[in-house]
XYZ file of C-alpha atoms in Angstrom:
196
model
C -1.776 25.602 8.472
C -0.996 25.832 12.092
C 2.581 24.004 12.586
C 1.656 22.632 15.720
C -0.486 20.334 13.280
C 2.352 18.965 12.178
C 3.077 17.326 15.575
C -0.384 15.604 15.697
C -0.566 11.927 15.523
C -3.486 10.784 13.401
C -6.185 10.178 16.069
C -5.536 13.851 17.293
C -5.851 15.246 13.636
C -8.812 13.227 13.429
C -10.744 14.310 16.724
C -9.682 18.113 15.916
C -11.387 17.643 12.405
C -14.541 16.643 13.985
C -14.215 19.410 15.965
C -14.375 21.701 13.168
C -10.804 22.354 12.229
C -10.872 21.533 8.708
C -6.611 22.368 8.588
C -6.680 19.158 10.708
C -8.075 16.997 7.647
C -5.901 18.954 4.779
C -2.849 17.518 7.485
C -4.178 14.105 7.391
C -4.225 14.282 3.095
C -0.832 15.569 3.324
C 0.688 13.323 5.726
C -0.225 10.722 3.425
C -0.867 12.082 -0.094
C 1.911 10.374 -1.363
C 2.427 6.635 0.221
C -1.597 6.369 -0.253
C -1.688 7.264 -3.612
C 1.583 5.041 -4.879
C -0.205 2.465 -3.052
C -2.925 2.684 -5.401
C -1.402 3.391 -8.447
C 0.647 -0.001 -7.774
C -2.925 -1.913 -7.421
C -4.669 0.073 -10.659
C -1.309 0.940 -13.117
C -3.757 4.106 -14.004
C -3.078 7.769 -13.243
C -6.576 8.875 -13.857
C -7.978 6.218 -12.071
C -5.619 6.383 -9.135
C -6.397 9.787 -8.176
C -10.067 9.609 -8.378
C -9.357 6.324 -6.286
C -7.098 8.480 -3.697
C -10.007 11.399 -3.650
C -12.664 8.946 -3.353
C -11.236 7.639 -0.046
C -10.680 10.975 1.202
C -13.762 12.142 0.341
C -15.348 9.091 2.162
C -13.441 9.915 5.403
C -14.333 13.503 5.282
C -18.328 12.257 4.921
C -18.226 9.921 7.618
C -15.064 11.001 10.106
C -17.816 10.437 12.935
C -17.744 6.700 12.403
C -14.137 6.227 12.372
C -13.175 4.808 15.707
C -9.635 6.455 16.912
C -7.700 3.300 18.329
C -4.293 4.385 16.869
C -4.488 2.917 13.843
C -5.847 5.359 10.865
C -3.056 4.840 8.688
C -4.534 1.048 8.509
C -7.984 2.001 8.252
C -7.123 4.298 5.068
C -5.216 1.677 3.253
C -7.556 -0.535 4.184
C -10.287 1.953 2.803
C -8.221 2.529 -0.486
C -7.806 -0.875 -1.042
C -11.486 -2.072 -1.098
C -12.092 1.300 -3.115
C -10.060 -0.323 -5.980
C -11.092 -3.791 -5.769
C -14.808 -2.464 -6.466
C -12.939 -0.052 -8.985
C -12.024 -3.344 -10.581
C -15.226 -5.753 -10.154
C -17.268 -2.689 -11.377
C -14.992 -2.779 -14.517
C -14.884 -6.175 -14.517
C -11.411 -6.566 -14.795
C -10.669 -8.248 -11.495
C -8.524 -11.041 -10.886
C -8.708 -12.139 -7.355
C -6.131 -11.124 -5.046
C -6.409 -13.859 -2.671
C -5.854 -16.610 -5.755
C -2.330 -19.227 -4.780
C 0.631 -18.211 -6.170
C 1.873 -20.432 -9.177
C 5.032 -20.811 -7.252
C 3.892 -23.095 -4.653
C 4.048 -22.599 -0.573
C 6.783 -22.308 0.992
C 7.534 -23.253 5.124
C 7.697 -20.577 8.070
C 11.028 -20.480 8.356
C 11.686 -19.674 4.970
C 9.947 -16.124 4.655
C 11.046 -12.708 5.863
C 11.228 -11.992 9.573
C 9.859 -9.230 10.411
C 12.376 -6.067 10.860
C 13.435 -6.412 7.784
C 14.327 -3.722 5.416
C 11.086 -3.225 3.638
C 11.456 -4.929 -0.456
C 11.991 -2.267 -1.836
C 14.328 -0.466 -0.219
C 16.673 -3.750 0.414
C 16.882 -3.918 -3.510
C 17.285 -0.714 -3.613
C 20.644 -0.718 -2.999
C 21.936 -2.639 -6.184
C 19.516 -1.905 -8.632
C 18.036 2.417 -10.043
C 14.347 2.954 -8.535
C 13.160 2.957 -12.252
C 14.627 -0.773 -12.956
C 12.657 -1.786 -9.602
C 9.238 -0.155 -10.865
C 9.489 -1.834 -13.829
C 10.134 -5.470 -11.984
C 7.398 -4.805 -9.305
C 5.271 -3.916 -13.098
C 5.717 -7.411 -14.100
C 4.698 -8.863 -10.569
C 1.387 -10.553 -10.136
C -1.278 -8.059 -8.181
C -1.483 -10.301 -5.050
C 2.661 -9.961 -4.754
C 2.662 -6.401 -6.066
C 0.250 -5.435 -3.592
C 2.777 -7.172 -0.786
C 5.799 -5.205 -2.229
C 3.629 -1.800 -1.716
C 2.087 -2.612 1.778
C 5.293 -3.434 3.139
C 6.527 -0.214 2.567
C 4.356 0.823 4.686
C 3.184 -1.442 7.316
C 4.746 -4.757 9.598
C 3.559 -8.022 8.395
C 1.524 -7.842 11.103
C -0.136 -5.148 10.418
C -0.838 -6.485 6.808
C -1.787 -9.973 8.019
C -4.775 -7.973 9.905
C -5.725 -5.543 7.483
C -6.360 -8.197 4.992
C -7.493 -10.410 7.258
C -5.186 -13.356 6.469
C -2.929 -15.478 8.320
C 0.754 -13.825 9.042
C 2.423 -17.091 7.807
C 0.371 -16.171 4.331
C 1.657 -12.684 4.350
C 4.670 -13.635 4.984
C 5.043 -16.264 2.319
C 3.677 -13.616 -0.023
C 6.019 -10.969 0.617
C 8.663 -13.404 0.342
C 7.394 -14.985 -2.987
C 7.183 -11.308 -4.049
C 11.189 -10.440 -3.367
C 12.381 -13.665 -4.423
C 10.243 -12.849 -7.959
C 11.269 -9.431 -7.938
C 15.127 -10.614 -7.509
C 14.384 -13.342 -10.483
C 13.194 -10.258 -12.582
C 15.854 -7.836 -11.760
C 18.842 -10.515 -12.532
C 17.311 -11.461 -15.921
C 17.102 -7.760 -16.607
C 20.671 -6.905 -15.726
C 21.677 -10.489 -17.569
C 20.369 -8.768 -20.921
C 21.978 -5.699 -20.174
C 24.964 -7.237 -19.984
C 24.488 -9.080 -23.317
C 23.742 -6.674 -25.271
């Protein structure tokens, strides 16, 4: 693969792919292989489904690259496409519990939420906990909160709000609740380990 492609922006790679450079497409797949797969896996909790949905997302882009409008937001477009495919996967299996349902913990005022520019939730927690403990705790979160935790690893709050079509305050509150719940789950797990 041409090493020069590594320096290209996403939109430059899309443009090169449209002009027939298949290595540009490969570079996009390599660039998003881990974060996109992890995001889909966080939603499905099914390795086979995650691999299929990852592949379907890129196949769809491959077939429809000419319809993508380059505005420097390829990453957001890609994650939104993967999210939509994942939601369709659940709908098709009649197992979708609404990601847009209200949280059982109630609302928070905007000043109680995390400000943008803070460490991503998993990174903030990782100083104290092992990666495996964090992964297990994330699995116990409601789907909407788990999605917030993983999206925040790759996007700002504003980008998440735009991508999901939700108010910024709602995204901030959802992420705050998710972090608080994860902290509670991790504290409970640590307390159980100490008592053993």
